[in-house]
Structure formats: structure tokens, C-alpha cells
């Protein structure tokens, strides 16, 4: 598998920490010190599907492809306004694709799961050109009077087009069956037979538990995929980690004994955009010209489940 196109899209509404401090007992100082986040983008009059389609079109353009060239669309999404049809169907319709499509929900690890599925589809001969779109609006999952969660998230979409190739050197995904550390439940339509009590609960997060799991799983997964790729950690040019908290990124770098410069980040401007965070960062770096042919990249993500995943690939896209 190889990545041949990238794209991203952000909502226009920018919400700074000071804006949050107007209605929450919080401060720019607290949020920046604990998370690195300075501002985030929030969906206001747009729908998530608008961002998803925008990111998808940009990734297709960047790959020099049209929707008709795509054999499969995978959309990673935790929540959006449509229960059905899936977000991938909405993207499919908007870009006028003619291939099959599916949504996956592996929480913030969705991009790595989608890459692994894409590789499996290619290996099985079921698809050659695959569009992966990660589109998320976690800001609609949190209680906006809960300062411990609502300050952390932002909305956004990132996309890639992949085709056959040998750039992907190693990939892994895991699940640790820790469903209680990060969870949100919603009420479904009632039926005459549903007698159990249902509750609409905003996102509940055991922050410190998530932090510890995030650092230890990322360190473990990165060491494993780098070794599986037949490389040393020092061979990796950039580690693109899920952008949840700058301190998690720094702790992982410290545990791997790698220099800070190898850990690009943009969490300060977007907050935690769930599975969209790595493809958004990748697109930003690609657009800036940071990625050179032959660069070795490692991705690592973690999220509710507790899902984790990581991969190593060699960059071959010419800008
Ligand atoms: N502003 C000001 N104070 C806040 C606050 C905010 N936005 N949020 C929480 N606090 C307070 C708490 O109420 C607590 O006050 P207390 O000591 O009086 O009880 C204090 O700050 C410390 O809270 P704590 O939860 O211990 O802080 P922390 O250092 O663990 O940082 C997180 C909290 C959420 C930033 C941190 O745990 C974290 O980043 N966890 C991982 C989250 C994550 O990545 N989730 C997504 C995974 S995909």
C-alpha cells in the first residue's frame, strides 16, 4: 500500500481558551499547561458531511484521481447527525463514486484500522485505489458544562487516497477491553418492548487512566511496528501521534528517547479531533513540504475501547 493523496478540512468557527473561560471555570493557562491546546475548531452552521466531502475531494485532487477511479471508500467516524445512511454513503453520493463504501468506528484509532483494512482489501485483490476519510465531531459528545472534557476536543476531517505499493512496512491494531475509561451512551427510539432504563450520557472520561494507557500503548506499539519493519527507532524521521494532548506526545517521545523535533504536532490549533487528527496532521505536513521521498514515518493512535494501533511506512509521494 502507498499513500498517493492527502486532504483535510476544518470548520471555520475558531474557539479559543479565553472564549471557554467566559462560561466555564477554566483558564488559558490551565488548558495550555495540561494539554497544549490553545484553540479548537467547532462545527457551527456546517454539517460534518460537508467537511468529510471537502477533505475527500482534496485528497482525490492531490492524488490526481476522480471518484470513478476509487474502488472502495472507508470512512472512520464515531458520531454524526445521521444514524443511517453511513457517512461513507453521504461522501459517496457527493463525490459521485460508484464503488462500495463502509463506515468504521474504532474511536480515535480509526485511521490506523482503516489503513489496515485498506491493505487487507488490496492484498485480497478486492480493491486497488481506496479513499479513506476520517471525519469527526467529538464536540457533540461532551457536556459543555464539564470543564474536564469539553475543553479537549475539536471537529475536523482528514483524508488520504491509497493505492497498491510497498510503502507500508508494518501495521498493528489492538483492543484492551477497557470500555469504562472513555464512554458515551445515547437513548434510542423507544419500543413497546424495551423495558430497560436508557440514559443519554455525555462523554465520561477517566482522564488520568486514559493518559497512562495512551502513553504506555503508544510506546509499546511504536517499538513493535518499528521492529517488525526491520528498522530502529532512530531510522524514523517523523512520529505522527494521535493529537489528544501535547503532554502525551512529549511523554511518548521521552520514553522512546527520541528528539522532540521528530514529533510534529498541531493539537494546539485543533484540539483532539479523534480519528481525523493523524490524517489532518499528515496533510498539513504534506502541504508544507515537510515530507520528502524516502522519509520513514510512524503513526500511532489510541482511543475508546481501549483501541490502539500503529504503523510504519516509507513516504514516496512527490509534492
Ligand atoms: N480548567 C481548570 N481546572 C480543571 C479543568 C479545566 N478545564 N479540568 C479539570 N480541572 C481541575 C479538576 O477539577 C481538578 O481539580 P481538583 O484538584 O480541585 O479536583 C484539577 O483540575 C486536576 O484535575 P485532573 O483530572 O487530575 O487533571 P490532569 O492533570 O489529569 O489533566 C486531563 C486532565 C484530562 C487534561 C488529562 O488527564 C488528560 O489529558 N488525559 C487524557 C485525555 C485524553 O487524551 N482523552 C482522549 C483520548 S482519545
Tab-separated table of N, CA and C and ligand atoms in Angstrom, residues 25-26 30 34-35 108 147-148 151-152 182 205 207-208 210-211 242 244-245 248 272 302-303, ligand 1:
chain	number	residue	atom	x	y	z
A	25	UNK	N	-15.432	27.494	34.465
A	25	UNK	CA	-14.417	27.816	35.470
A	25	UNK	C	-13.093	27.203	35.010
A	26	UNK	N	-12.468	27.855	34.032
A	26	UNK	CA	-11.208	27.375	33.484
A	26	UNK	C	-10.371	28.572	33.060
A	30	UNK	N	-4.478	27.006	32.465
A	30	UNK	CA	-4.733	25.615	32.869
A	30	UNK	C	-4.742	24.715	31.628
A	34	UNK	N	-1.863	21.854	30.817
A	34	UNK	CA	-2.211	20.422	30.928
A	34	UNK	C	-2.345	19.728	29.593
A	35	UNK	N	-2.612	20.479	28.515
A	35	UNK	CA	-2.922	19.806	27.243
A	35	UNK	C	-2.168	20.353	26.038
A	108	UNK	N	-10.661	6.940	18.277
A	108	UNK	CA	-9.555	7.777	17.770
A	108	UNK	C	-8.522	6.973	16.990
A	147	UNK	N	-15.947	21.068	32.494
A	147	UNK	CA	-14.657	21.640	32.062
A	147	UNK	C	-13.566	20.586	31.853
A	148	UNK	N	-13.753	19.398	32.476
A	148	UNK	CA	-12.693	18.401	32.369
A	148	UNK	C	-12.707	17.672	31.018
A	151	UNK	N	-13.127	21.029	27.014
A	151	UNK	CA	-12.001	21.857	26.540
A	151	UNK	C	-11.050	21.072	25.632
A	152	UNK	N	-11.197	19.740	25.639
A	152	UNK	CA	-10.180	18.899	24.987
A	152	UNK	C	-10.394	18.680	23.491
A	182	UNK	N	-13.496	5.526	28.788
A	182	UNK	CA	-13.915	6.554	27.835
A	182	UNK	C	-15.216	6.058	27.216
A	205	UNK	N	-15.009	10.383	30.967
A	205	UNK	CA	-13.613	10.006	30.724
A	205	UNK	C	-12.834	9.977	32.029
A	207	UNK	N	-9.686	10.629	32.967
A	207	UNK	CA	-8.588	11.320	32.270
A	207	UNK	C	-7.214	10.745	32.554
A	208	UNK	N	-6.916	10.525	33.835
A	208	UNK	CA	-5.554	10.062	34.157
A	208	UNK	C	-5.320	8.634	33.687
A	210	UNK	N	-6.792	7.248	31.084
A	210	UNK	CA	-6.623	7.329	29.619
A	210	UNK	C	-5.206	7.793	29.297
A	211	UNK	N	-4.735	8.781	30.022
A	211	UNK	CA	-3.391	9.325	29.803
A	211	UNK	C	-2.344	8.219	29.915
A	242	UNK	N	-1.511	10.392	17.477
A	242	UNK	CA	-2.857	10.951	17.656
A	242	UNK	C	-2.737	12.207	18.503
A	244	UNK	N	-4.046	14.222	20.931
A	244	UNK	CA	-5.020	14.343	22.015
A	244	UNK	C	-4.544	15.346	23.048
A	245	UNK	N	-3.247	15.326	23.301
A	245	UNK	CA	-2.689	16.145	24.379
A	245	UNK	C	-1.181	16.231	24.133
A	248	UNK	N	0.993	13.970	26.213
A	248	UNK	CA	1.067	12.548	25.832
A	248	UNK	C	2.136	12.389	24.750
A	272	UNK	N	-8.375	17.767	20.232
A	272	UNK	CA	-8.441	16.344	19.878
A	272	UNK	C	-9.569	16.138	18.870
A	302	UNK	N	-4.622	5.915	19.804
A	302	UNK	CA	-5.292	5.211	20.906
A	302	UNK	C	-6.646	5.858	21.089
A	303	UNK	N	-7.578	5.099	21.631
A	303	UNK	CA	-8.899	5.698	21.833
A	303	UNK	C	-9.838	4.782	22.584
B	1	LIG	N1	-9.861	24.051	33.901
B	1	LIG	C1	-9.469	24.195	35.181
B	1	LIG	N2	-9.414	23.172	36.044
B	1	LIG	C2	-9.752	21.954	35.580
B	1	LIG	C3	-10.164	21.735	34.258
B	1	LIG	C4	-10.208	22.841	33.412
B	1	LIG	N3	-10.582	22.741	32.123
B	1	LIG	N4	-10.429	20.421	34.107
B	1	LIG	C5	-10.210	19.834	35.288
B	1	LIG	N5	-9.791	20.754	36.178
B	1	LIG	C6	-9.438	20.572	37.586
B	1	LIG	C7	-10.053	19.321	38.181
B	1	LIG	O1	-11.368	19.587	38.608
B	1	LIG	C8	-9.105	19.051	39.324
B	1	LIG	O2	-9.444	19.930	40.372
B	1	LIG	P1	-9.340	19.428	41.902
B	1	LIG	O3	-7.883	19.084	42.102
B	1	LIG	O4	-9.803	20.611	42.659
B	1	LIG	O5	-10.227	18.234	41.983
B	1	LIG	C9	-7.746	19.504	38.777
B	1	LIG	O6	-8.038	20.358	37.664
B	1	LIG	C10	-6.872	18.369	38.326
B	1	LIG	O7	-7.650	17.517	37.511
B	1	LIG	P2	-7.040	16.192	36.881
B	1	LIG	O8	-8.126	15.457	36.153
B	1	LIG	O9	-6.271	15.458	37.924
B	1	LIG	O10	-6.011	16.825	35.842
B	1	LIG	P3	-4.971	16.103	34.933
B	1	LIG	O11	-3.628	16.650	35.190
B	1	LIG	O12	-5.113	14.620	34.941
B	1	LIG	O13	-5.397	16.624	33.498
B	1	LIG	C11	-6.542	15.849	31.547
B	1	LIG	C12	-6.662	16.296	32.999
B	1	LIG	C13	-7.916	15.450	31.038
B	1	LIG	C14	-6.013	17.020	30.731
B	1	LIG	C15	-5.536	14.665	31.443
B	1	LIG	O14	-5.875	13.673	32.395
B	1	LIG	C16	-5.552	14.050	30.069
B	1	LIG	O15	-5.157	14.665	29.104
B	1	LIG	N6	-5.963	12.785	29.956
B	1	LIG	C17	-6.045	12.137	28.658
B	1	LIG	C18	-7.272	12.622	27.937
B	1	LIG	C19	-7.350	12.144	26.516
B	1	LIG	O16	-6.370	12.116	25.821
B	1	LIG	N7	-8.558	11.746	26.077
B	1	LIG	C20	-8.844	11.360	24.754
B	1	LIG	C21	-8.266	10.051	24.408
B	1	LIG	S1	-8.600	9.647	22.757
